[in-house]
Coordinates of C-alpha atoms (C1' of nucleotides) in Angstrom, one line a residue:
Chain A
X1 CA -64.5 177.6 -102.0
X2 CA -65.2 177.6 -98.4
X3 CA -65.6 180.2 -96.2
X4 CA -61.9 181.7 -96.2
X5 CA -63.1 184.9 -94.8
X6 CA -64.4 185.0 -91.0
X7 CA -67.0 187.5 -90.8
X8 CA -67.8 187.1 -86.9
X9 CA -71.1 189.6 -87.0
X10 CA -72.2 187.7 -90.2
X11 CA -72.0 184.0 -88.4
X12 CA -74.3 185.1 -85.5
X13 CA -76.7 186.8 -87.8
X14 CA -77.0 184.1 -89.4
X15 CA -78.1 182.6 -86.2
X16 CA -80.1 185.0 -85.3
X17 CA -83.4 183.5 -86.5
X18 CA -85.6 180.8 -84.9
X19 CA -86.1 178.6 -87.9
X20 CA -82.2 179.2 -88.9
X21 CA -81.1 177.5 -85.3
X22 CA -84.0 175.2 -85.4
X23 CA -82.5 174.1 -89.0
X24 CA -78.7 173.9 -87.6
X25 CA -79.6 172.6 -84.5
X26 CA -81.7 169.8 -86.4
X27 CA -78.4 168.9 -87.9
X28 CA -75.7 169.3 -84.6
X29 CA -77.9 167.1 -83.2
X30 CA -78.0 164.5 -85.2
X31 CA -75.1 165.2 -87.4
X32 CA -77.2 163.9 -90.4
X33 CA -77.5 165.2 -94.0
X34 CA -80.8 166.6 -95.1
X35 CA -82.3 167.2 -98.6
X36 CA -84.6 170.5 -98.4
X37 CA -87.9 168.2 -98.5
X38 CA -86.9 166.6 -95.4
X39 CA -86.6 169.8 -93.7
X40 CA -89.6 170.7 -95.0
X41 CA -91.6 168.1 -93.3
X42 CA -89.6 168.1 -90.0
X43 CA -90.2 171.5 -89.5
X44 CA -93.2 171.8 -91.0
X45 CA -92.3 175.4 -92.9
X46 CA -93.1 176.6 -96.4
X47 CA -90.6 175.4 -99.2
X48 CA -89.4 179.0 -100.0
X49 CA -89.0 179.8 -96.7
X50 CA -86.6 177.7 -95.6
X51 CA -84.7 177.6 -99.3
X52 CA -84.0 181.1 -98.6
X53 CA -82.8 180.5 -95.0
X54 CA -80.5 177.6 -95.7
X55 CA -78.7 180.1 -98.2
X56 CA -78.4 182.7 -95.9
X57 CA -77.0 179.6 -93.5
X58 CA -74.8 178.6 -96.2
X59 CA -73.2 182.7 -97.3
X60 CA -72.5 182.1 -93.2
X61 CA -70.2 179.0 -93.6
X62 CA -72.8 177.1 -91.3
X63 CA -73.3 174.9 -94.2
X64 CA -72.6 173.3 -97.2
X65 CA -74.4 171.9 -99.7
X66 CA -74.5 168.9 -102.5
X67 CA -76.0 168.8 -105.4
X68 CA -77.3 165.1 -106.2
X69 CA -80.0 164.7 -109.3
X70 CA -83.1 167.1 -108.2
X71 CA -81.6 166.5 -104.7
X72 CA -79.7 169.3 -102.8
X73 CA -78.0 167.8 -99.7
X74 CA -77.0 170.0 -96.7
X75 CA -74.7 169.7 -94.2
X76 CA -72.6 171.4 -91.1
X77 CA -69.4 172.3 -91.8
X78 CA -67.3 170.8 -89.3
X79 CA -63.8 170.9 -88.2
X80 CA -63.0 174.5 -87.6
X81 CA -62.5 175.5 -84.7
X82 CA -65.2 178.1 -83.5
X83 CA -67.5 176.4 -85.5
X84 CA -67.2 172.8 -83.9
X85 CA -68.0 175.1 -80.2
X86 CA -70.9 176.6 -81.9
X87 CA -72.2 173.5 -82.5
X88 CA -71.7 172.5 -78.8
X89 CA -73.2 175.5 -77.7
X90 CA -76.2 174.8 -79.7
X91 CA -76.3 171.6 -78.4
X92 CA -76.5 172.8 -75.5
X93 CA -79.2 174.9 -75.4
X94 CA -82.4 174.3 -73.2
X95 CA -85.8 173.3 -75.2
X96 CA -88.6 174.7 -72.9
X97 CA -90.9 174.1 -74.5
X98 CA -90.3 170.5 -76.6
X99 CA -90.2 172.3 -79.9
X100 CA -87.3 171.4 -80.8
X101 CA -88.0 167.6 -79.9
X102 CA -91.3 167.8 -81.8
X103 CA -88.5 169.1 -84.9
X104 CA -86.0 166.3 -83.6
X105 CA -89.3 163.7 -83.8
X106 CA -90.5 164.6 -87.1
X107 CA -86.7 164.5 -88.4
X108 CA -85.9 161.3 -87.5
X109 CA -89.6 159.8 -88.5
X110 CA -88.9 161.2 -92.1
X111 CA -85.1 159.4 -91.7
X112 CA -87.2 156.2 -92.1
X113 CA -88.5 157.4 -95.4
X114 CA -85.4 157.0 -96.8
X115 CA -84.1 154.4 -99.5
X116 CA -80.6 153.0 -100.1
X117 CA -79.1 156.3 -97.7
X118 CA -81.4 158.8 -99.9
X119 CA -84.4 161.1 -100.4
X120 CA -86.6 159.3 -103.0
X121 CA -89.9 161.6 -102.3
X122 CA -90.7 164.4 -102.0
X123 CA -92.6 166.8 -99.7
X124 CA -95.1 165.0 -97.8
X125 CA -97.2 168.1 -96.7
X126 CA -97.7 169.8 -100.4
X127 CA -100.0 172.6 -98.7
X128 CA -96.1 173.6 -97.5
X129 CA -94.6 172.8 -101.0
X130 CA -95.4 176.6 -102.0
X131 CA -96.0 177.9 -98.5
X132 CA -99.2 178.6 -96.4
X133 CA -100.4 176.5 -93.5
Chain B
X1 CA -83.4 188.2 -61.5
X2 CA -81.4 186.3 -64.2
X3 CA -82.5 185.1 -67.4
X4 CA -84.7 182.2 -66.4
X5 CA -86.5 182.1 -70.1
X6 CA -84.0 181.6 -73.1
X7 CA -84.6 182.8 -76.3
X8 CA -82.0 181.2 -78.4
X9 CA -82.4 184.0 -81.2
X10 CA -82.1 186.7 -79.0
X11 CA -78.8 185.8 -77.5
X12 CA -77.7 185.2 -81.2
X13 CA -78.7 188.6 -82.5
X14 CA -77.3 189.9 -79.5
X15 CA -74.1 188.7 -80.8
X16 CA -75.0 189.7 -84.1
X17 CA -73.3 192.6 -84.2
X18 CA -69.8 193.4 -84.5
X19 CA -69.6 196.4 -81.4
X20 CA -71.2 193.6 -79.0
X21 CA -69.2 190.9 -80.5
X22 CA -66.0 193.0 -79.6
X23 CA -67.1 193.9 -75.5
X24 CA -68.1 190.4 -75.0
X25 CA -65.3 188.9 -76.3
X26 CA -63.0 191.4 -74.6
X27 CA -64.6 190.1 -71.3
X28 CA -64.7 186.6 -72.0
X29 CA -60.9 187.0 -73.1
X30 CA -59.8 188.5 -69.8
X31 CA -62.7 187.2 -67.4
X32 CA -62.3 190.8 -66.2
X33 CA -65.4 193.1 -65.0
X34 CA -65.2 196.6 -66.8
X35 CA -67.0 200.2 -66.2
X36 CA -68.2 201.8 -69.3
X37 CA -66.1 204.3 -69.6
X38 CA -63.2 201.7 -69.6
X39 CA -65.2 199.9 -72.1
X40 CA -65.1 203.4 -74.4
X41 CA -61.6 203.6 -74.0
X42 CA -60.9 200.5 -74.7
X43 CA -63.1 200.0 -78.0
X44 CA -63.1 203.9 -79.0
X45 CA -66.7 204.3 -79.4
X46 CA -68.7 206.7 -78.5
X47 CA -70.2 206.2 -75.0
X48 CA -74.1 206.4 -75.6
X49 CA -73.4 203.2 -78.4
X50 CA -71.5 201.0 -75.8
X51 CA -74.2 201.8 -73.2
X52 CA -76.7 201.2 -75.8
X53 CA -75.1 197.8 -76.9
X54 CA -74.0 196.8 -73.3
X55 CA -77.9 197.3 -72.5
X56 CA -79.2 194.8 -75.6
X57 CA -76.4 192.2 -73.9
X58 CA -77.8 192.3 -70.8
X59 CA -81.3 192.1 -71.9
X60 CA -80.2 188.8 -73.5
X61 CA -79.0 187.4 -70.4
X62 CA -75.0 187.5 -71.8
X63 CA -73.8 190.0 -69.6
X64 CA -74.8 191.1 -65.7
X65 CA -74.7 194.5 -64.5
X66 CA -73.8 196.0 -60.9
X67 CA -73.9 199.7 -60.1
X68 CA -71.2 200.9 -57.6
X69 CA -71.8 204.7 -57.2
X70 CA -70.9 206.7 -60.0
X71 CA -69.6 203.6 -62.1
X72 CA -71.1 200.5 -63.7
X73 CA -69.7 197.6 -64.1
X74 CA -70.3 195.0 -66.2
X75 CA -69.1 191.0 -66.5
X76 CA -70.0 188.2 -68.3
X77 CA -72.8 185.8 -67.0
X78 CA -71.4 182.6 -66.4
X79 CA -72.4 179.0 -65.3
X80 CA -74.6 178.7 -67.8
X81 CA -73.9 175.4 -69.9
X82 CA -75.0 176.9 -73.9
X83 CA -73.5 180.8 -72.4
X84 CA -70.1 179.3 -71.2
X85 CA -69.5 177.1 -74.3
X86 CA -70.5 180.0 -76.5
X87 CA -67.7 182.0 -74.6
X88 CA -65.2 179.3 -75.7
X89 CA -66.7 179.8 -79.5
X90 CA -66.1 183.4 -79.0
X91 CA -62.3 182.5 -77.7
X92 CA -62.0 180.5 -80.7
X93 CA -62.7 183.4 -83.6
X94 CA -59.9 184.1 -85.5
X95 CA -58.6 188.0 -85.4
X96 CA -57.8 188.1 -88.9
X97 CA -57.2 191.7 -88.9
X98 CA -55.7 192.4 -85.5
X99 CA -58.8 194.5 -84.6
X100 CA -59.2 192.4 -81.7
X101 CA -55.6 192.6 -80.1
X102 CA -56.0 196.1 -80.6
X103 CA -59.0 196.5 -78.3
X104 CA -57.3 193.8 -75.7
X105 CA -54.3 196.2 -75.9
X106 CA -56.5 198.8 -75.0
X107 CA -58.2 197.3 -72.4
X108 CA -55.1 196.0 -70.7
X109 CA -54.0 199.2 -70.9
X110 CA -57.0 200.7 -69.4
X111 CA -56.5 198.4 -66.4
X112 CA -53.2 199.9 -65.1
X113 CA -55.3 203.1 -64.6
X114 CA -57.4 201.1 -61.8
X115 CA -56.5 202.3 -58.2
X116 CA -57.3 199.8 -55.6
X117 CA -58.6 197.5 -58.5
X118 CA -61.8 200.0 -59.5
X119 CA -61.8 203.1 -61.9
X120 CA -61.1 206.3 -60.6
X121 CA -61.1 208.0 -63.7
X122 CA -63.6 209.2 -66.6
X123 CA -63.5 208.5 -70.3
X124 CA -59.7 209.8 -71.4
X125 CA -61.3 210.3 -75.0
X126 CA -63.4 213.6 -74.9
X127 CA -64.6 213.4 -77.9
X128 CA -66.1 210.0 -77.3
X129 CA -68.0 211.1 -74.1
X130 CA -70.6 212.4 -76.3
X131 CA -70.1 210.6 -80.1
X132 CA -68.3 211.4 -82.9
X133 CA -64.2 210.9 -83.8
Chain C
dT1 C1' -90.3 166.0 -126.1
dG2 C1' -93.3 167.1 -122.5
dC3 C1' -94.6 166.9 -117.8
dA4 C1' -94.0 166.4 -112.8
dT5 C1' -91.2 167.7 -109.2
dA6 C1' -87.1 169.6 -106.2
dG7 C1' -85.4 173.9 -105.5
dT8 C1' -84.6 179.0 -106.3
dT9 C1' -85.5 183.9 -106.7
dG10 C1' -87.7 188.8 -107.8
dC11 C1' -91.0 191.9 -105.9
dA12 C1' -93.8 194.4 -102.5
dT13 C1' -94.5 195.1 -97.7
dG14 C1' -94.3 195.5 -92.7
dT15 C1' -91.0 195.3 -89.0
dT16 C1' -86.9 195.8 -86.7
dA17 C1' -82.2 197.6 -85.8
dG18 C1' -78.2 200.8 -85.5
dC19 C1' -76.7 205.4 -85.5
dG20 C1' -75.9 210.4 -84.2
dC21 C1' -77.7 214.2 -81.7
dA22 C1' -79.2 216.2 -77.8
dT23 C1' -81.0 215.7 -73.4
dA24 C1' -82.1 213.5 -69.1
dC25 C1' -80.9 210.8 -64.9
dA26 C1' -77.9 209.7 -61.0
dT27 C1' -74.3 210.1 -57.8
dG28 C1' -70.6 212.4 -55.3
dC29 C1' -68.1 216.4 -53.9
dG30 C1' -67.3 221.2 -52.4
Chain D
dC1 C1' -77.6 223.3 -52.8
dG2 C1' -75.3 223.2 -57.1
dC3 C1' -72.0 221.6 -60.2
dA4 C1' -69.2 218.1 -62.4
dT5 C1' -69.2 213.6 -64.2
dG6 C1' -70.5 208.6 -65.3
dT7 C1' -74.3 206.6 -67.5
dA8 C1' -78.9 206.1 -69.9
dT9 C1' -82.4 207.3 -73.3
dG10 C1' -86.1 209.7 -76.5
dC11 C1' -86.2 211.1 -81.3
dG12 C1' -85.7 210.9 -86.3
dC13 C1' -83.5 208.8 -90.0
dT14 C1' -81.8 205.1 -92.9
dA15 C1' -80.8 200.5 -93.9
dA16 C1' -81.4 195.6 -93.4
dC17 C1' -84.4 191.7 -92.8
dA18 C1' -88.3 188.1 -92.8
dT19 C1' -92.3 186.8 -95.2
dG20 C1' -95.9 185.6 -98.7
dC21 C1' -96.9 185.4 -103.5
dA22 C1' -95.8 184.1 -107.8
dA23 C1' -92.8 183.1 -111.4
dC24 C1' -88.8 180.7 -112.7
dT25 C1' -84.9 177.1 -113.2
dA26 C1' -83.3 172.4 -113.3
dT27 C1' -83.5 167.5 -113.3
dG28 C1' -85.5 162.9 -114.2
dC29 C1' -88.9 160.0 -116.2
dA30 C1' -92.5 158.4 -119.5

DNA sequence: TGCATAGTTGCATGTTAGCGCATACATGCG
DNA sequence: CGCATGTATGCGCTAACATGCAACTATGCA
């Protein structure tokens, strides 16, 4: 079911995108699993917006995903090769200008939400639940 | 003169494309520096794409440029933590279809025409000097 | 069974990107 | 100087993409 077919130019497109790395990054990082409502309120981006780029992340192979009750859980796929160096090359990447800490901050503060391992709410900021800022 | 701002999209949508994704990994596979015309010959596209793509490279900081009279040549940038482990991702791609050893063939090929270790010669591919096959 | 909520998706739109063609620029040689 | 040759680029076209809006599906709870 998983990405059988390595479609090089497809990988890095999928990459191409400042809120796709900021997603993938979030989750090199801290090699967590994340519902879409925690993304949601770690990046601080409209519902839709990053439903649709989590798909286009997962058609890439980045990621994978888990259905659990109204839950969907997503997650790196590890342990292939030029994916794993990816990941270290994401890792790796300089964050002039603390975005991607504020993302990092926000993700880990919403971490604490949890209960029992889980999501149990929803999204915190509902003027992002159907987009607009 | 080097890329001192990174913009993490733009080196990935550099990349996103599978004409780049071939010359850089060509050059990260041999470490070698390479003239545009060697790059035509080696790839067998036509030479205003490769200068086209080699320019959208540069202007993402992946590759470095250095005119020596008639000739161009053109090399990886190195050194750079998130560049050089993204060269080892690009190492790691599979070649499912043996397009890859095809252009390395090429290439490696295209060396032995070198005289004193630069090109001496034009594009051997006429009808790629200009576009079309 | 009905409602609230987590997530997905069709549509319209503005923007960007790649390509082929032709042409322009730059350098070296006779 | 003028031509041959390696390289770069403006133009027009077409296709792909990101986004906002709104509607839709799916799941759990009262």
């Amino acid at each position: 079911m998983h990405t059988i077919n390595v479609k090089p130019p497809e990988v890095f497109q999928a990459l191409a995108d400042s809120t796709r790395i900021r997603i993938v990054r979030l989750l090199a990082e801290t090699r967590e699993v994340a519902c879409l409502c925690e993304l949601v309120d770690s990046l601080l981006e409209p519902q839709y917006k990053l439903s649709r780029h989590v798909k286009v992340l997962r058609q890439a192979g980045l990621l994978s995903a888990e259905k659990e009750g109204r839950w969907v859980y997503h997650r790196l796929v590890e342990g292939i090769p030029y994916l794993d160096r990816l990941h270290e090359a994401l890792k790796a990447l300089p964050d002039v200008d603390g975005s991607f800490a504020r993302d990092l901050e926000n993700f880990r503060g919403r971490m604490c939400l949890r209960e029992a391992g889980r999501c149990r709410i929803g999204i915190q900021t509902p003027e992002l639940a159907a987009g607009g800022e």
